[in-house]
PDB file of C-alpha atoms and ligand atoms in Angstrom:
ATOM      1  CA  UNK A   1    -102.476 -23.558  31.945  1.00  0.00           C
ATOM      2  CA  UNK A   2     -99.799 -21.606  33.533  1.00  0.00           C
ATOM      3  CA  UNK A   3     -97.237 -24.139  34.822  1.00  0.00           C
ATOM      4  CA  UNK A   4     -94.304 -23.321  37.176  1.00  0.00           C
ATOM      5  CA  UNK A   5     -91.216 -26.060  36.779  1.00  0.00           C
ATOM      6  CA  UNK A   6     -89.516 -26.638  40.276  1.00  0.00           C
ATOM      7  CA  UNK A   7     -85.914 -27.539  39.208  1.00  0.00           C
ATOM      8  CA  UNK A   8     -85.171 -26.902  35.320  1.00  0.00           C
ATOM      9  CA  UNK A   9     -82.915 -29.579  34.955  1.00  0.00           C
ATOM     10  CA  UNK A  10     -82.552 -32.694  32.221  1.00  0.00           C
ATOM     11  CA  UNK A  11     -86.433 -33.488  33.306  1.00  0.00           C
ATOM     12  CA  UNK A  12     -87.904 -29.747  34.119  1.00  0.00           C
ATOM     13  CA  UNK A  13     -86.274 -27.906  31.098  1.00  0.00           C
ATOM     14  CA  UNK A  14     -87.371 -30.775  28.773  1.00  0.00           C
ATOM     15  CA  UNK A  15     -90.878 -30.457  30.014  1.00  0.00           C
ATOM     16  CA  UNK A  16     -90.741 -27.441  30.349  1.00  0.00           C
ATOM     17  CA  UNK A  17     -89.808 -26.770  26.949  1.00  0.00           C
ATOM     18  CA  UNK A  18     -92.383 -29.410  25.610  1.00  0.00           C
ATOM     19  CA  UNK A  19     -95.620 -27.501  27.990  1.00  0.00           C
ATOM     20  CA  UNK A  20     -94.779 -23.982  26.383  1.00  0.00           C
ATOM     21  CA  UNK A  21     -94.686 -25.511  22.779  1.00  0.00           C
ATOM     22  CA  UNK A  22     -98.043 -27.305  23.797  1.00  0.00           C
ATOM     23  CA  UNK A  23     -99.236 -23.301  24.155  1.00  0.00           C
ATOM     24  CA  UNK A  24     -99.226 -23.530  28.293  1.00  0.00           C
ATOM     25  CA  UNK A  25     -97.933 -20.292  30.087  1.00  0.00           C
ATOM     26  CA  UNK A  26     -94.470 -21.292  31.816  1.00  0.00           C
ATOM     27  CA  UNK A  27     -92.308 -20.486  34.116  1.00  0.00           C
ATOM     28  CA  UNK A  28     -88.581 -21.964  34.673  1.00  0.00           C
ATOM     29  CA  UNK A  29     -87.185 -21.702  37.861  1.00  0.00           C
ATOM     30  CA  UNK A  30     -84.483 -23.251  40.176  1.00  0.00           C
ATOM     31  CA  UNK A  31     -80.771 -23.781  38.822  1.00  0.00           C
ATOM     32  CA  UNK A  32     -77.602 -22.934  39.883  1.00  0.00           C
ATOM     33  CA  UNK A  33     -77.546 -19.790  37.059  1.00  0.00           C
ATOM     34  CA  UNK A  34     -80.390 -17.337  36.233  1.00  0.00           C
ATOM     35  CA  UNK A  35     -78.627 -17.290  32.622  1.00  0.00           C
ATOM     36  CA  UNK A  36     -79.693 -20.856  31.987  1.00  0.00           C
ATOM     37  CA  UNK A  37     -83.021 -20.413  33.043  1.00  0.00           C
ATOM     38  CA  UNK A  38     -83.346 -17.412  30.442  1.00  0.00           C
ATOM     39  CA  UNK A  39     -81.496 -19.746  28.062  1.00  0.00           C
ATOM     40  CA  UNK A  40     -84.347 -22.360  28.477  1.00  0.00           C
ATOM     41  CA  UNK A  41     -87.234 -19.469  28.397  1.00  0.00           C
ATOM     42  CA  UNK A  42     -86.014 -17.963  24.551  1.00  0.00           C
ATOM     43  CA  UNK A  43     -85.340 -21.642  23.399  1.00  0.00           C
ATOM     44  CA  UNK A  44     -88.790 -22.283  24.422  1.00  0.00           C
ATOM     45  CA  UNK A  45     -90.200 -20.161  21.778  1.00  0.00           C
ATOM     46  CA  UNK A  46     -93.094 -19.316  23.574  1.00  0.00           C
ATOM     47  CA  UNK A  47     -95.222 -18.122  26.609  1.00  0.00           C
ATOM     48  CA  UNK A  48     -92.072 -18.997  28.646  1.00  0.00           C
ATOM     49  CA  UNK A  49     -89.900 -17.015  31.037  1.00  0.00           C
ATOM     50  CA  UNK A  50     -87.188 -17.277  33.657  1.00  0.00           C
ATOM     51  CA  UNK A  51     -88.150 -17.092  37.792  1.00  0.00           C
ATOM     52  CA  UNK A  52     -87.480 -17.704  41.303  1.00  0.00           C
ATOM     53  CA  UNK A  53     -89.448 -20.874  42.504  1.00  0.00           C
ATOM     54  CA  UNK A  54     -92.087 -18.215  44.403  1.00  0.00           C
ATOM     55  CA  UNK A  55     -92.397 -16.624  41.114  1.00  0.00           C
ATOM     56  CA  UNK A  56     -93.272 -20.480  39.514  1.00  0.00           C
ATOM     57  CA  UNK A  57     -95.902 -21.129  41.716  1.00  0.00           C
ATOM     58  CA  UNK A  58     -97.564 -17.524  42.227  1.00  0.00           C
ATOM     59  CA  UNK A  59    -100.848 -18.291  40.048  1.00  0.00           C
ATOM     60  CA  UNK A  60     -99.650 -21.236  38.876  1.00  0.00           C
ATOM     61  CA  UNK A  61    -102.351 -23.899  37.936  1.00  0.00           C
ATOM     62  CA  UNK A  62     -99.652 -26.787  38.386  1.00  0.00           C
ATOM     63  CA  UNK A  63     -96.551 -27.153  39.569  1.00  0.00           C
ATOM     64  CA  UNK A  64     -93.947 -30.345  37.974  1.00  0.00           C
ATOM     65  CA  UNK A  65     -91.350 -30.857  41.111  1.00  0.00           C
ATOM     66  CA  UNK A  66     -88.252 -31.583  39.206  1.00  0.00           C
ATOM     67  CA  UNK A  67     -85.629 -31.681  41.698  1.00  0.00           C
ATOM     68  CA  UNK A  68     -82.870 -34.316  43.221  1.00  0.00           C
ATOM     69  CA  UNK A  69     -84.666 -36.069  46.102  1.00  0.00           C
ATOM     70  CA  UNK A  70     -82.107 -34.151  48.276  1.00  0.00           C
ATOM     71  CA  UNK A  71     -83.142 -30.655  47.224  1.00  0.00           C
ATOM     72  CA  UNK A  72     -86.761 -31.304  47.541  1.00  0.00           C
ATOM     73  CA  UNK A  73     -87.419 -29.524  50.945  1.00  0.00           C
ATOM     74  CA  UNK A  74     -84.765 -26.516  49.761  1.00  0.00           C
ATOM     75  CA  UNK A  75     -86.995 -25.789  46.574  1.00  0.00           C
ATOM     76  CA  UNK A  76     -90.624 -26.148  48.540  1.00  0.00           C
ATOM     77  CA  UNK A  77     -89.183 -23.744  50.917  1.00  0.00           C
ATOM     78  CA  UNK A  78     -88.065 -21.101  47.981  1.00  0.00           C
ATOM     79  CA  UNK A  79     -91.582 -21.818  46.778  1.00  0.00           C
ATOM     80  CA  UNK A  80     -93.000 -20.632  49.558  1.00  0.00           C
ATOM     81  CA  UNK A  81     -96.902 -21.703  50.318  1.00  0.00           C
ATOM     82  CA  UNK A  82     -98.258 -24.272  47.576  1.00  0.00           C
ATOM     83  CA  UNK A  83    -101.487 -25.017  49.132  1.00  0.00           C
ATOM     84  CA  UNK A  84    -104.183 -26.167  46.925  1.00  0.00           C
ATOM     85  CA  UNK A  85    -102.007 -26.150  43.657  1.00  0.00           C
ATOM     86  CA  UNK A  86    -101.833 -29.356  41.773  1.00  0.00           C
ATOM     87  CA  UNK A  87     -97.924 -30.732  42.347  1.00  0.00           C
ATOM     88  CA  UNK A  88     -96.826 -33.240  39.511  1.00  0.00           C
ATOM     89  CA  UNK A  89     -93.882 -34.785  40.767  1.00  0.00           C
ATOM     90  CA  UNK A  90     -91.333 -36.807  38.422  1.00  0.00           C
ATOM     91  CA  UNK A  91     -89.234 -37.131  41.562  1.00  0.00           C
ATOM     92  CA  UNK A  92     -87.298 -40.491  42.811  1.00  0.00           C
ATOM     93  CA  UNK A  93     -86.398 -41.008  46.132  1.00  0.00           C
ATOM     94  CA  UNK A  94     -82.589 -41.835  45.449  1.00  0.00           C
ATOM     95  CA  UNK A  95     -79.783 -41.555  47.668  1.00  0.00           C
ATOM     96  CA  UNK A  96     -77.224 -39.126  47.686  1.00  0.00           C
ATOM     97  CA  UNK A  97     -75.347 -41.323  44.962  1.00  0.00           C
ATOM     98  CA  UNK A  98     -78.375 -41.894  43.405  1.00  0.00           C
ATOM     99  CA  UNK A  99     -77.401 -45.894  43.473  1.00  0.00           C
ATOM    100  CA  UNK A 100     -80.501 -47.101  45.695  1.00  0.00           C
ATOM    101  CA  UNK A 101     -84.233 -45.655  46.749  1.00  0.00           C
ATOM    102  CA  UNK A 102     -84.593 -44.305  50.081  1.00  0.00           C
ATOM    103  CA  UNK A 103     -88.288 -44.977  50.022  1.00  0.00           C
ATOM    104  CA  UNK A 104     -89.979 -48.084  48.577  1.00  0.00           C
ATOM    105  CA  UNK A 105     -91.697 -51.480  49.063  1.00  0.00           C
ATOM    106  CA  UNK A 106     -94.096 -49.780  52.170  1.00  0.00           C
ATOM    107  CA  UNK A 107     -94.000 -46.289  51.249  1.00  0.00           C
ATOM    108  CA  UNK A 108     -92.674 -43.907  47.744  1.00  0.00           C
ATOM    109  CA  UNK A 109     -91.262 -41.098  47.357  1.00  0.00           C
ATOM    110  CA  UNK A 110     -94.588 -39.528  45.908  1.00  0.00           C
ATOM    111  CA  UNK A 111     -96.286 -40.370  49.317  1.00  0.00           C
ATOM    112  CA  UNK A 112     -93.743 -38.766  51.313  1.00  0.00           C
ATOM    113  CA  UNK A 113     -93.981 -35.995  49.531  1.00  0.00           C
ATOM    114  CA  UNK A 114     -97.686 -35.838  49.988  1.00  0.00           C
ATOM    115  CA  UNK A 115     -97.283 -35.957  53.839  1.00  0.00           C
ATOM    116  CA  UNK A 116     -94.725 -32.909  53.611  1.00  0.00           C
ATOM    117  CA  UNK A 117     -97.800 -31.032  52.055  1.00  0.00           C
ATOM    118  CA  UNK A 118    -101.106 -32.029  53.377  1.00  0.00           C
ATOM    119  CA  UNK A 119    -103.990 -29.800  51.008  1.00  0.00           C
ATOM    120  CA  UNK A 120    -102.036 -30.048  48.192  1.00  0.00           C
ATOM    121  CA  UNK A 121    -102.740 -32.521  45.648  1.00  0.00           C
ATOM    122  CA  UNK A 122     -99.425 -34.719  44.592  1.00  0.00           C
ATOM    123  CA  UNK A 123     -99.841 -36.758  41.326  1.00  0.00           C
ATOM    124  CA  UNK A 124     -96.364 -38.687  40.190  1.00  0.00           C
ATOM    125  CA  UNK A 125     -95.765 -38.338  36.448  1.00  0.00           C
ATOM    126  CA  UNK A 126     -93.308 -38.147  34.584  1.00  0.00           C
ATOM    127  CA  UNK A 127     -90.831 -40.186  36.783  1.00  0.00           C
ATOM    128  CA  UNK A 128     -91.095 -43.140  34.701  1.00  0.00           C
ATOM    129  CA  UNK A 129     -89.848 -42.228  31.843  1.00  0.00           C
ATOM    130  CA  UNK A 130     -86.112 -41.557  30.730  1.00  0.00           C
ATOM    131  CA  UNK A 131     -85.841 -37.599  29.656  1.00  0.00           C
ATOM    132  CA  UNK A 132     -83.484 -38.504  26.727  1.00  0.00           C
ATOM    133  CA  UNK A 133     -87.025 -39.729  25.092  1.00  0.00           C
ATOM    134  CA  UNK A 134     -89.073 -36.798  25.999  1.00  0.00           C
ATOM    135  CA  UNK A 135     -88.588 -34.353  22.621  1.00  0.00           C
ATOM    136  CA  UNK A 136     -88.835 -37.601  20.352  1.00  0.00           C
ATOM    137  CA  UNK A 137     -92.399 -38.371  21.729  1.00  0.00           C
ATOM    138  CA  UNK A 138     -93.559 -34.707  21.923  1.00  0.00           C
ATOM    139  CA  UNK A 139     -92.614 -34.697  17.783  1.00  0.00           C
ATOM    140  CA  UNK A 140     -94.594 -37.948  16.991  1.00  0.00           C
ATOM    141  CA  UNK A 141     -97.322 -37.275  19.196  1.00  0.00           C
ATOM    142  CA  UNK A 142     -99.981 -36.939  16.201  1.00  0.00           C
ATOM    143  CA  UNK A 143     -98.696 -40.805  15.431  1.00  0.00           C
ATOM    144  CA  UNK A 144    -100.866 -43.722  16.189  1.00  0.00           C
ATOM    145  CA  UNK A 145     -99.676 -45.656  18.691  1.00  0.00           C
ATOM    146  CA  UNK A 146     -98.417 -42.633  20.863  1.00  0.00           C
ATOM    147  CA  UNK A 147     -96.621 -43.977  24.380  1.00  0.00           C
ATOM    148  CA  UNK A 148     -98.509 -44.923  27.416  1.00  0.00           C
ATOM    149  CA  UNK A 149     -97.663 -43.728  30.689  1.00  0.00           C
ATOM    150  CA  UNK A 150     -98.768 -44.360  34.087  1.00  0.00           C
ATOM    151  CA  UNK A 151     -99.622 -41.596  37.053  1.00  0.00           C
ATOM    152  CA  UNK A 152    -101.325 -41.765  40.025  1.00  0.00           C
ATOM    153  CA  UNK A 153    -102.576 -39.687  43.090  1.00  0.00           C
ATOM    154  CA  UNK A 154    -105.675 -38.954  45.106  1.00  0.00           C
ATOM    155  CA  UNK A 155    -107.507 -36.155  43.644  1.00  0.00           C
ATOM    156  CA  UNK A 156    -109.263 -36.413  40.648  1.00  0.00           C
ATOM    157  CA  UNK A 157    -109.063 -32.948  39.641  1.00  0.00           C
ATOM    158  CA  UNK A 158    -105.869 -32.820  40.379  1.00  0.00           C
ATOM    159  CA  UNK A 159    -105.211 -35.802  38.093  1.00  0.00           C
ATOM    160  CA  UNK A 160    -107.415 -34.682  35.140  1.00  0.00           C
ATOM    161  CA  UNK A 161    -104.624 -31.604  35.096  1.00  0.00           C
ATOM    162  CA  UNK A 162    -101.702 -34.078  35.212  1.00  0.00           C
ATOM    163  CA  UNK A 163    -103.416 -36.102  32.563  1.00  0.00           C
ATOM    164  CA  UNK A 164    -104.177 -32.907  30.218  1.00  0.00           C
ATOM    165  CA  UNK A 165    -100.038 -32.793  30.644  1.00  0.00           C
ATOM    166  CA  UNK A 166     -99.732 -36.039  29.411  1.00  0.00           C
ATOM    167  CA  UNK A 167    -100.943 -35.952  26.820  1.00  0.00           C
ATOM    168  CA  UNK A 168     -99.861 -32.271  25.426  1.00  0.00           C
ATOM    169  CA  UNK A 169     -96.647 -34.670  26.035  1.00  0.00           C
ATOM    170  CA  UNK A 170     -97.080 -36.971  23.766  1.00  0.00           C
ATOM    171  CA  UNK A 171     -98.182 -39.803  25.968  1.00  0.00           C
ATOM    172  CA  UNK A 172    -101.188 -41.778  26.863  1.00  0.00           C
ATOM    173  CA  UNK A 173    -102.346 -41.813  30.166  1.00  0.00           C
ATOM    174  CA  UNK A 174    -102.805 -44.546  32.011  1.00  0.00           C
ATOM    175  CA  UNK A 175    -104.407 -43.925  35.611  1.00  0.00           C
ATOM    176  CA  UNK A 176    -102.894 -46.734  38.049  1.00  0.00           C
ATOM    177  CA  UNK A 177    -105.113 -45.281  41.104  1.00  0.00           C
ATOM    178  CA  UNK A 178    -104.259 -44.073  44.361  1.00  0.00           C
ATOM    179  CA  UNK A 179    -100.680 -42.620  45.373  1.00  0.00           C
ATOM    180  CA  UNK A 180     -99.359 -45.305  47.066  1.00  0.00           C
ATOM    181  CA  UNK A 181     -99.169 -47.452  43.557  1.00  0.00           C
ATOM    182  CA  UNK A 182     -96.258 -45.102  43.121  1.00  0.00           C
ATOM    183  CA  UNK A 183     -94.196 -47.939  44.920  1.00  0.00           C
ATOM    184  CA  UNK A 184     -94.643 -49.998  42.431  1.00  0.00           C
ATOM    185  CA  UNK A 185     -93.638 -47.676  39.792  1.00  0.00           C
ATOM    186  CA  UNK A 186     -90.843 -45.860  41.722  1.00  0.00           C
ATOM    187  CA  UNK A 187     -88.956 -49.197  41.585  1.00  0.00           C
ATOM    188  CA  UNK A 188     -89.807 -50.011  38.329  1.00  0.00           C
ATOM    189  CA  UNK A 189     -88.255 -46.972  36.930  1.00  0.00           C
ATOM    190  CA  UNK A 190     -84.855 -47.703  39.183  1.00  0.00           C
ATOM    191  CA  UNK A 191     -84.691 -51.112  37.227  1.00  0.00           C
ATOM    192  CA  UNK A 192     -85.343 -49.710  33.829  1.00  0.00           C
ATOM    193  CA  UNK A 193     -82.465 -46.819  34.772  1.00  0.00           C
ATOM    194  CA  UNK A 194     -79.886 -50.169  35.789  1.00  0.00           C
ATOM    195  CA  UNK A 195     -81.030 -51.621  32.594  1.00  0.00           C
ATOM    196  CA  UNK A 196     -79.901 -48.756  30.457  1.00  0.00           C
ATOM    197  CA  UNK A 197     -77.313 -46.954  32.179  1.00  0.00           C
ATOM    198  CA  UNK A 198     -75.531 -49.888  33.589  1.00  0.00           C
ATOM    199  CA  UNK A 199     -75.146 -52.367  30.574  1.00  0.00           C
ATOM    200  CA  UNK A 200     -73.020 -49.806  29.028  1.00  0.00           C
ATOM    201  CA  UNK A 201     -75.424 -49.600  25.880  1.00  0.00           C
ATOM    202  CA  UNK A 202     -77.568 -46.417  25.144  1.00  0.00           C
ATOM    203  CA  UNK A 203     -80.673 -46.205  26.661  1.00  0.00           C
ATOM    204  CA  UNK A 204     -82.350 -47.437  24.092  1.00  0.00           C
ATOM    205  CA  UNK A 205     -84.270 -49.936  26.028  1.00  0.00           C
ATOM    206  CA  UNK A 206     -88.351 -51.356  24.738  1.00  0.00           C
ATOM    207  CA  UNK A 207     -90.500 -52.901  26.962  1.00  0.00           C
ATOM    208  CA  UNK A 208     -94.157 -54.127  25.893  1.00  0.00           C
ATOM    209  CA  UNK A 209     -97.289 -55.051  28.294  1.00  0.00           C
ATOM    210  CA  UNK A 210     -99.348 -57.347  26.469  1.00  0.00           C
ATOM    211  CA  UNK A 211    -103.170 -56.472  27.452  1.00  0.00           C
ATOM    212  CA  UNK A 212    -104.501 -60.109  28.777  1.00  0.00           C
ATOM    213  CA  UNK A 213    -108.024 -60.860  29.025  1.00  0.00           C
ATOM    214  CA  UNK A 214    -110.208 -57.884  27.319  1.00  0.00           C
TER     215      UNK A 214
HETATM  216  N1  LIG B   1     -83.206 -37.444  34.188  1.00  0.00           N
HETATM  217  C1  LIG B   1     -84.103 -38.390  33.993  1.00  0.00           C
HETATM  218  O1  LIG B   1     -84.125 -39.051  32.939  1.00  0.00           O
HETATM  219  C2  LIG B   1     -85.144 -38.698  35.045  1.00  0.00           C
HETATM  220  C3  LIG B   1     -86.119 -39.648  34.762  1.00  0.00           C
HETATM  221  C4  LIG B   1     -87.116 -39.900  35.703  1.00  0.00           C
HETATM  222  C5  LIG B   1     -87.129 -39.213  36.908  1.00  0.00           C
HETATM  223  N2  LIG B   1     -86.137 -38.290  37.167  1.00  0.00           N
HETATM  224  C6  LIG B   1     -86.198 -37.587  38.456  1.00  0.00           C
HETATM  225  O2  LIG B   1     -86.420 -36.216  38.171  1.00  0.00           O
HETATM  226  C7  LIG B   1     -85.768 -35.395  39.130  1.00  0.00           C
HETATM  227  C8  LIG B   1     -84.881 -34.394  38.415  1.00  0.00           C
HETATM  228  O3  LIG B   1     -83.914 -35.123  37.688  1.00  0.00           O
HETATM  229  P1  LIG B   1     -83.016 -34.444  36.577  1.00  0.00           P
HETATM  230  O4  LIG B   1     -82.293 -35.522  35.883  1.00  0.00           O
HETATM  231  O5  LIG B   1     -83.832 -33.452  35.797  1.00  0.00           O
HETATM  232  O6  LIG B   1     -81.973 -33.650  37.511  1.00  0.00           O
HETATM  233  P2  LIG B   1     -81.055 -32.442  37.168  1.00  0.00           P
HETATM  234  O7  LIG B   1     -80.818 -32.411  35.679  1.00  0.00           O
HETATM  235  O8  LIG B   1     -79.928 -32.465  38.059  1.00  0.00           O
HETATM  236  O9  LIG B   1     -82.029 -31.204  37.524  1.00  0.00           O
HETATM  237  C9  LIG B   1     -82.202 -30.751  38.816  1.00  0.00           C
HETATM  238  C10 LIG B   1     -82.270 -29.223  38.797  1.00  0.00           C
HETATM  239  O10 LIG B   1     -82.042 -28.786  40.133  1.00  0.00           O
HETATM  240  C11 LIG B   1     -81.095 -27.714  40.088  1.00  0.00           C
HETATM  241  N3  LIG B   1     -80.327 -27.630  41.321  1.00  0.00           N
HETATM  242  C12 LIG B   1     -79.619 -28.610  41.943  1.00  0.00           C
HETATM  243  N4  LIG B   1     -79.045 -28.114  43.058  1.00  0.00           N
HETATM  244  C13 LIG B   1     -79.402 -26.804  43.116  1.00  0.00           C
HETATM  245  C14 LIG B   1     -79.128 -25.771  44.027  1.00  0.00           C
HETATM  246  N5  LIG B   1     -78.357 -25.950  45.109  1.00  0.00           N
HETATM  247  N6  LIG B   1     -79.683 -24.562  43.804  1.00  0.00           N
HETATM  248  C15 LIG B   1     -80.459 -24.345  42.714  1.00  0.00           C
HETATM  249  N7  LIG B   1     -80.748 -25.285  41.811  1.00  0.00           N
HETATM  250  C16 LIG B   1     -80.219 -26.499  42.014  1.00  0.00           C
HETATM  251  C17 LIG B   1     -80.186 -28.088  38.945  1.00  0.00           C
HETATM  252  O11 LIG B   1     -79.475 -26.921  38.540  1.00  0.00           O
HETATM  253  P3  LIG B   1     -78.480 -26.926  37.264  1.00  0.00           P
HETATM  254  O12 LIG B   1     -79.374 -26.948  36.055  1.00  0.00           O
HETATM  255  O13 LIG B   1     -77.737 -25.663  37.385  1.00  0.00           O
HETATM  256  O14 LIG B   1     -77.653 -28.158  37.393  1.00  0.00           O
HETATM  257  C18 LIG B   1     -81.182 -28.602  37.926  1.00  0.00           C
HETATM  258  O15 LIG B   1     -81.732 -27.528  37.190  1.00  0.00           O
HETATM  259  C19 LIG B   1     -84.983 -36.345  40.054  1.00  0.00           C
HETATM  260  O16 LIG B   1     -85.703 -36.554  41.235  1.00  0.00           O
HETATM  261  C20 LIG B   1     -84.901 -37.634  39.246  1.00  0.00           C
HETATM  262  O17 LIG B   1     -84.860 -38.762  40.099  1.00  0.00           O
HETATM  263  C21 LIG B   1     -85.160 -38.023  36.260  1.00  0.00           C
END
């Protein structure tokens, strides 16, 4: 696939990184220095290179928004028209401070985003999951026992693409539905960032589901 990143930062140059090594076609754009984005293209090591955020999504088959919650509408506007590409968003709705959610318990930050782009597919991906872990699952993905990792959105197609990503990732998919089940993982992910950012340890946090019933 050819995959534009919107904001190349901890998450978007990780995954970045991680899609061109998986053999997609990428494109890095939005940071405060062209260098770094042609830093992150040759460290790639592959089909990557270095463009403005119209460059990321002209003929781009998906598009991961990467961005601060604050600099959303600033990088959809440099993107110019998305309609009809597939947007996987690892985006939280934080405050400025990032200290609370702006959106949650009635709506997410995935559904807003949705409404700021009607025709265009939004899955949330990604947004779960700390980026410090990203590289270490892309190396063991051939393991057993790969990492799950939920997404969810409306369109199906648009779904099958963000579940192709994945698991190029190193993850397992795990479809929890419609968008709006993005509130419930939205929050989840702010309590797993307290967890490990705020008691002072490394973010080496575990957490287990135990499958009940079949
Ligand atoms: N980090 C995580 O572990 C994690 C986990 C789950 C979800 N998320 C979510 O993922 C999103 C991205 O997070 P992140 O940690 O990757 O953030 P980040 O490292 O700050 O990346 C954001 C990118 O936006 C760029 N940027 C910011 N202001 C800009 C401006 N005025 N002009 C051009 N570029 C600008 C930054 O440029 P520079 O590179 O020059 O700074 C950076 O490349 C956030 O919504 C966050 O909530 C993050």
């Amino acid at each position: 696939m050819r995959i534009g990143i919107l904001g190349s930062g901890l998450m978007g140059g990780k995954l970045g990184t991680i899609f061109t090594r998986a053999g997609h076609d990428v494109v890095f754009s939005y940071a405060r220095s062209e260098e770094k984005l042609s830093q992150l293209a040759r460290d790639a090591q592959g089909k990557a290179r270095a463009g403005t955020p119209a460059d990321a999504a002209r003929d781009a088959d998906a598009l991961l928004l990467a961005v601060h919650w604050s600099r959303v509408d600033d990088v959809l506007k440099q993107a110019g028209d998305v309609s009809g590409k597939v947007i996987v968003s690892c985006v939280l709705p934080m405050s400025m401070e990032d200290s609370e959610l702006v959106v949650a318990h009635t709506s997410s930050g995935a559904e807003v985003l949705a409404q700021k782009l009607p025709g265009t597919p939004v899955v949330s991906a990604f947004g779960t999951v700390p980026s410090e872990v990203l590289f270490g699952v892309f190396v063991a993905r051939h393991k057993p026992n790969r990492p799950s990792m939920v997404y969810c959105g409306h369109d199906e197609s648009a779904k099958q693409v963000a579940a192709e990503l994945i698991r190029d990732t190193g993850f397992d998919p795990v479809d929890l539905g419609p968008l709006r089940l993005a509130r419930y993982a939205e929050p989840f992910t702010l309590l797993m960032g307290q967890l490990a950012y705020e008691a002072g340890d490394d973010p080496a946090i575990a957490y287990r589901f135990e499958r009940f019933g079949e």
